[in-house]
CSV table of C-alpha atoms and ligand atoms in Angstrom, one decimal:
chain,number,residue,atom,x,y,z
O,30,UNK,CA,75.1,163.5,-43.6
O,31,UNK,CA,77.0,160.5,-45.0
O,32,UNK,CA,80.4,160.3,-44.3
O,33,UNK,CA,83.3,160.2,-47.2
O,34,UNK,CA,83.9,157.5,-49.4
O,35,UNK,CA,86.4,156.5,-52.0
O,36,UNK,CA,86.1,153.7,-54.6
O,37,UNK,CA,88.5,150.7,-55.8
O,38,UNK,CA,87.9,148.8,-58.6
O,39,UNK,CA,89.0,146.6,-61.3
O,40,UNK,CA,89.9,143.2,-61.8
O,41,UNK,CA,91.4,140.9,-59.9
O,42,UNK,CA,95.2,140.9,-59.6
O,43,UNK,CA,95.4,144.9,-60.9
O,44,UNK,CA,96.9,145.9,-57.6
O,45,UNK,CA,93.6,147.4,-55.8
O,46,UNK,CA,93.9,145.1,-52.8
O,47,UNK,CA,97.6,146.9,-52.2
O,48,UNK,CA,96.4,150.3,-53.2
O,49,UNK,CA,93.2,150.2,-51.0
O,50,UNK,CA,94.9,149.2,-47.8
O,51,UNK,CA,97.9,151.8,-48.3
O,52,UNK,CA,95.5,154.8,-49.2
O,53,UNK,CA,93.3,153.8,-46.6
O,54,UNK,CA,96.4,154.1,-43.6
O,55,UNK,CA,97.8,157.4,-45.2
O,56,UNK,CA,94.1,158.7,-44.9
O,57,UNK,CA,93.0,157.0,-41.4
O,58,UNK,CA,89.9,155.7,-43.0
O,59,UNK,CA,88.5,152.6,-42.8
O,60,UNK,CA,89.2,149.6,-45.5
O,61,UNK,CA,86.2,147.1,-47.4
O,62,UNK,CA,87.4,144.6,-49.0
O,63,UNK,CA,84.3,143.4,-50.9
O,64,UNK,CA,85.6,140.5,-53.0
O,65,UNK,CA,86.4,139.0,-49.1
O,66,UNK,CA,82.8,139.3,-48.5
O,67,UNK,CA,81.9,136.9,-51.9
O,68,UNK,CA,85.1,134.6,-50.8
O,69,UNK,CA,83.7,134.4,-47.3
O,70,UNK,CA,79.9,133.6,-48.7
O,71,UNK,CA,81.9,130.7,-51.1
O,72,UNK,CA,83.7,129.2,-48.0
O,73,UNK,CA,80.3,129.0,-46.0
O,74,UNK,CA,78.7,127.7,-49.0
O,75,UNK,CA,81.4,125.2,-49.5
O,76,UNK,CA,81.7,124.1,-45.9
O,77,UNK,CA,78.2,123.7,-45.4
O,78,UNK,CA,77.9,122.1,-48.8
O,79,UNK,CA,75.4,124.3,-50.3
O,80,UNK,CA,74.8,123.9,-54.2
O,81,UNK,CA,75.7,127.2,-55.7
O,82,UNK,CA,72.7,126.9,-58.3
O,83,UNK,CA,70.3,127.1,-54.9
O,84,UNK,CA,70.2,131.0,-55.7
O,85,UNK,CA,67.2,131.1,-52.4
O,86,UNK,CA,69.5,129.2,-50.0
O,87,UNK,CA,72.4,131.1,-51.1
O,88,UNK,CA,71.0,134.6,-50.7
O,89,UNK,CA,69.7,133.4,-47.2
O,90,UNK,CA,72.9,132.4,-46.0
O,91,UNK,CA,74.1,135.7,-47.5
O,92,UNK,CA,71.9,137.6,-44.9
O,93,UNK,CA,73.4,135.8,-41.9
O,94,UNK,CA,77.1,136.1,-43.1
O,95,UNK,CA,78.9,136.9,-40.2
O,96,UNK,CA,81.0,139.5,-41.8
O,97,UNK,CA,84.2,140.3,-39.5
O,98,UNK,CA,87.8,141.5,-39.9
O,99,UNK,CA,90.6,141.2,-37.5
O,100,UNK,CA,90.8,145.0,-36.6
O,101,UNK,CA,94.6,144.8,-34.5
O,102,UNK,CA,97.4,143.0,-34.1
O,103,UNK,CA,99.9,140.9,-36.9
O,104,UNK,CA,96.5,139.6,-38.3
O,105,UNK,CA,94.9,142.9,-38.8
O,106,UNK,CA,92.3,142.8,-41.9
O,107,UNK,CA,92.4,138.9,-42.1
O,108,UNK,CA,88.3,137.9,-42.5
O,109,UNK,CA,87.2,135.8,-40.0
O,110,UNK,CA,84.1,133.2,-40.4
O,111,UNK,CA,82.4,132.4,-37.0
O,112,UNK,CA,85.4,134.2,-35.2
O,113,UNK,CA,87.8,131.8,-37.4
O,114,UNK,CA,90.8,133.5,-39.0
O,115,UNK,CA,90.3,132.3,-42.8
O,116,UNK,CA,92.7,134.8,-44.1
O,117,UNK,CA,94.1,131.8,-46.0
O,118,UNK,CA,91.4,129.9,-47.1
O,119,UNK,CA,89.3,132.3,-48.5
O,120,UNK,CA,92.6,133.0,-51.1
O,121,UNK,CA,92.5,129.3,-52.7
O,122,UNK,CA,91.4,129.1,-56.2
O,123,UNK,CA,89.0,127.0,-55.5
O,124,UNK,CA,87.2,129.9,-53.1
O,125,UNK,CA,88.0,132.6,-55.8
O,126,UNK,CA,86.1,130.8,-58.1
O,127,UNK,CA,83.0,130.0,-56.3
O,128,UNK,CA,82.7,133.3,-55.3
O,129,UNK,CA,82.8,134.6,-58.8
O,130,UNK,CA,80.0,131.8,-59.5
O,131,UNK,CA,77.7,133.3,-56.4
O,132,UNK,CA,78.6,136.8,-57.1
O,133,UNK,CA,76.7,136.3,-60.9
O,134,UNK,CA,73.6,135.6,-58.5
O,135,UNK,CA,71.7,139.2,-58.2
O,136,UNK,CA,69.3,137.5,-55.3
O,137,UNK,CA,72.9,137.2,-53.6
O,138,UNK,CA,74.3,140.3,-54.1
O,139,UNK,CA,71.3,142.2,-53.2
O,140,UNK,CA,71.3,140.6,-50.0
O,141,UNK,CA,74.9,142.0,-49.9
O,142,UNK,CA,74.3,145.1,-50.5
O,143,UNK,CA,73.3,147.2,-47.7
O,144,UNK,CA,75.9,144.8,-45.2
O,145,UNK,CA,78.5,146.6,-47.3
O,146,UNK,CA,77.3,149.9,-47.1
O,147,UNK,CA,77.2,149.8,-44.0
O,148,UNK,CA,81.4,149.8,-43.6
O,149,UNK,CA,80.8,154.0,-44.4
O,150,UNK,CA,81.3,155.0,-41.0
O,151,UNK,CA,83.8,158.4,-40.0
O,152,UNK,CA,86.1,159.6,-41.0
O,153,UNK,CA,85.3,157.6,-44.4
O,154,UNK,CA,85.7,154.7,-46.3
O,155,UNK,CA,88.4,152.9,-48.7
O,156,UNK,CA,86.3,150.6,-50.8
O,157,UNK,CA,87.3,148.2,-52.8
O,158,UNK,CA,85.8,145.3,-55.4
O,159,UNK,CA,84.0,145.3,-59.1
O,160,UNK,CA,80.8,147.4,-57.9
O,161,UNK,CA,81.7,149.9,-55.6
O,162,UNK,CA,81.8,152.7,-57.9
O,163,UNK,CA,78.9,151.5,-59.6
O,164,UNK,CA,76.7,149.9,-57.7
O,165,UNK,CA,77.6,150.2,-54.0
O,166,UNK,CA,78.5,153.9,-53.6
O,167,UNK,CA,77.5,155.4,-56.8
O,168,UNK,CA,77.7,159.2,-55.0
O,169,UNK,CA,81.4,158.4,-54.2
O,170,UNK,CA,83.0,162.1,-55.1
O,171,UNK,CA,86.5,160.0,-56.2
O,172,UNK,CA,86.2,156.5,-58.0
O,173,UNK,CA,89.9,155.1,-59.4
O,174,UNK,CA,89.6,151.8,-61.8
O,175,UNK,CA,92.5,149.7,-61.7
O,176,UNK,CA,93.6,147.8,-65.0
O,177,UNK,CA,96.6,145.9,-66.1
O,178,UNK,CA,97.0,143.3,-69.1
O,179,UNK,CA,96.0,139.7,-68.0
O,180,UNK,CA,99.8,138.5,-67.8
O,181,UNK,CA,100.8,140.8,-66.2
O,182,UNK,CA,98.3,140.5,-63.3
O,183,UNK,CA,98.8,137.1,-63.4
O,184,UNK,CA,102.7,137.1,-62.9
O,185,UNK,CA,101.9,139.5,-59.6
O,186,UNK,CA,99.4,136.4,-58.3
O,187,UNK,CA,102.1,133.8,-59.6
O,188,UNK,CA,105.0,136.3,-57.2
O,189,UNK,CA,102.3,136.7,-54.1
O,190,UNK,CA,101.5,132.6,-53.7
O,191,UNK,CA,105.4,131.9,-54.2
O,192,UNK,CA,106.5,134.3,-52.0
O,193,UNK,CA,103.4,132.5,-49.4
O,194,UNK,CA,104.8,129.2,-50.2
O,195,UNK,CA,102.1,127.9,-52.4
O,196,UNK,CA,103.2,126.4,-55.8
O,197,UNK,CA,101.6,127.5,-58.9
O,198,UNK,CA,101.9,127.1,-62.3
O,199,UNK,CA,101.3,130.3,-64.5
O,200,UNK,CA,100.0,129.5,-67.4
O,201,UNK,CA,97.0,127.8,-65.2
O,202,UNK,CA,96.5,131.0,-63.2
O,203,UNK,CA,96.5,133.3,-66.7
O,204,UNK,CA,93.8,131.0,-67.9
O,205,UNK,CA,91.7,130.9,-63.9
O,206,UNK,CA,92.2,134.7,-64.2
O,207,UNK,CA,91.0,135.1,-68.0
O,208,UNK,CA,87.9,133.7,-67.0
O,209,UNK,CA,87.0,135.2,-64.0
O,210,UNK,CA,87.5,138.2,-66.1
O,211,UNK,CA,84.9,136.9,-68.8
O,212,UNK,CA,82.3,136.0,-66.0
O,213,UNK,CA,82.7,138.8,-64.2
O,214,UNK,CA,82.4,141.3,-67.1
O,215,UNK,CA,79.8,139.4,-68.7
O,216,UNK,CA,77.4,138.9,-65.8
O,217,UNK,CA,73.8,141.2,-66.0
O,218,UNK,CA,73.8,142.4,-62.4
O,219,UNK,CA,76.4,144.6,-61.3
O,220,UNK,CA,79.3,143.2,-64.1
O,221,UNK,CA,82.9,144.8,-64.0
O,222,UNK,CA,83.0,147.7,-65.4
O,223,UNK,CA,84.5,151.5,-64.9
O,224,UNK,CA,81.6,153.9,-63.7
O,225,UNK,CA,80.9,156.8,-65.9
O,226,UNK,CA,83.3,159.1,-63.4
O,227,UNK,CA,85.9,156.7,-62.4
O,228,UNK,CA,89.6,157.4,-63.3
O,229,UNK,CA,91.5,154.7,-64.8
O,230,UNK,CA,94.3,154.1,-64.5
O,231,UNK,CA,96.6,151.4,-66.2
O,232,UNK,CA,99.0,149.5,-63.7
O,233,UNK,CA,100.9,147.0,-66.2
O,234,UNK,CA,104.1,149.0,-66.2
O,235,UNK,CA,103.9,151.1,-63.0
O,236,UNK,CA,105.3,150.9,-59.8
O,237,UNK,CA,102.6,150.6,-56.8
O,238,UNK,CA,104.4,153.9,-55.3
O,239,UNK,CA,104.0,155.5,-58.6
O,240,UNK,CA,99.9,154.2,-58.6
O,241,UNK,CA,99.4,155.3,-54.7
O,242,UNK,CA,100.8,159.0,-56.0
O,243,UNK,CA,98.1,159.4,-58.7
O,244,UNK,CA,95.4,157.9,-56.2
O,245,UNK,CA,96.4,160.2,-53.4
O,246,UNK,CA,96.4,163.4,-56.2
O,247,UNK,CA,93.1,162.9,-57.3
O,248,UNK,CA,92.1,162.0,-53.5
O,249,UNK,CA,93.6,165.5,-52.5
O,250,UNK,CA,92.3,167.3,-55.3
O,251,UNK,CA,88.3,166.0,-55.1
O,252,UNK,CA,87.9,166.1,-50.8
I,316,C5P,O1,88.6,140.6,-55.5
I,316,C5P,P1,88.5,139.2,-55.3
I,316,C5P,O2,89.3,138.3,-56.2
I,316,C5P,O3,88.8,138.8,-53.8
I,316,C5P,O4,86.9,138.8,-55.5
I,316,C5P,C1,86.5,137.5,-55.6
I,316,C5P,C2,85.3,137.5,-56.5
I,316,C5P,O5,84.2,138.1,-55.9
I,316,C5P,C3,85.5,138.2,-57.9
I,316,C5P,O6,85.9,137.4,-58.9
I,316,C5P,C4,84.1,138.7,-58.2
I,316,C5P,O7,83.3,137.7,-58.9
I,316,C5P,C5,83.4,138.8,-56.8
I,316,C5P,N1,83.3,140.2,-56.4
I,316,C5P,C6,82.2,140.9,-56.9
I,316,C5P,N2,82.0,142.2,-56.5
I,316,C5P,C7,82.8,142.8,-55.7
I,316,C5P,C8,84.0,142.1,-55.2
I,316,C5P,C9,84.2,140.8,-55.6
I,316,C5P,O8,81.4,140.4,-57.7
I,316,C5P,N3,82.6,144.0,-55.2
């Protein structure tokens, strides 16, 4: 029997990162960060200058991704590439970006696929990303999709890079975000999108306390 599983999605900047990590300590489970999995694939790529459009290279250097987290400690849940801590460098633009450019590649995410699944281990599983309701745990029993208007989202990213000492301008991060939005909706294979049973729920004007409540209800009411 498979062990339990909850799903995280949305787009980026509608608080999921924050709400997976806290649901995941009140429950004990474990966490998957999927979109670090796409940002560590885009730093590999970039390092080892592979051209995104080489959709055959890319999806064999998907199969070797090393993927590892920091499980303990002050950098607990950081990604590491090659035992490197690139908690930081797989959060630059320029690595958010790529990522959404190899994540449109199905040969790519296919050869993601089962490495992710394979994060369901007991007691259960947080999951978090654009596909994990959909695509990557479809029998998931509770699936929450996390929405909030563009500015919005991109004031919280604007308030997260000041407060990490990077300086960014927010008009340039509305328009980054807008079209990560477009790509990532748009895309054929696995685009963002709610799944048929998820629960939205809208984030704009809510407090992340107020978000973790409804999560945890319909958590407790569904397992
Ligand atoms: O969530 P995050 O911004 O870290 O994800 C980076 C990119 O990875 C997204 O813009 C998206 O294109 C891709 N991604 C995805 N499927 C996931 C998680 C992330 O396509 N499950």
């Amino acid at each position: 029997e498979q062990s339990a599983v909850m799903t995280i999605d949305g787009p980026g900047g509608a608080g999921k990162g924050t709400i997976a990590r806290e649901v995941a300590r009140v429950l004990g489970w474990h966490l998957l960060d999927s979109g670090a999995i796409y940002r560590l694939l885009a730093l590999a790529s970039l390092r080892e200058g592979i051209d995104p459009g080489d959709s055959a290279r890319l999806a064999e250097r998907a199969g070797l991704l090393d993927i590892d987290f920091v499980v303990e400690g002050d950098n607990a849940g950081a990604a590491l590439l090659e035992g490197e801590v690139v908690a930081k460098a797989i959060r630059d633009e320029a690595c958010g970006e790529r990522a959404s450019v190899l994540a449109a590649d199905p040969a790519v995410r296919e050869a993601l696929k089962a490495r992710q699944q394979a994060f369901r281990q007991p007691p259960g599983l947080v999951a978090d990303g654009r596909d994990m309701g959909t695509v990557i745990f479809p029998d998931a029993p509770v699936k929450i999709f996390l929405t909030a208007s563009a500015e919005e989202r991109a004031r919280r990213r604007h308030k997260q890079l000041m407060e990490q000492g990077v300086t960014a301008n927010l008009d340039s991060l509305l328009q980054e975000l807008r079209a990560r939005d477009e790509r990532d909706s748009r895309r054929e294979t696995a685009p963002l999108k709610p799944a048929g049973d998820a629960i939205t729920i809208d984030t704009t004007e809510q407090s992340i306390e107020a978000v973790i409540g409804t999560v945890m209800e319909q958590v407790n009411a569904c397992l």
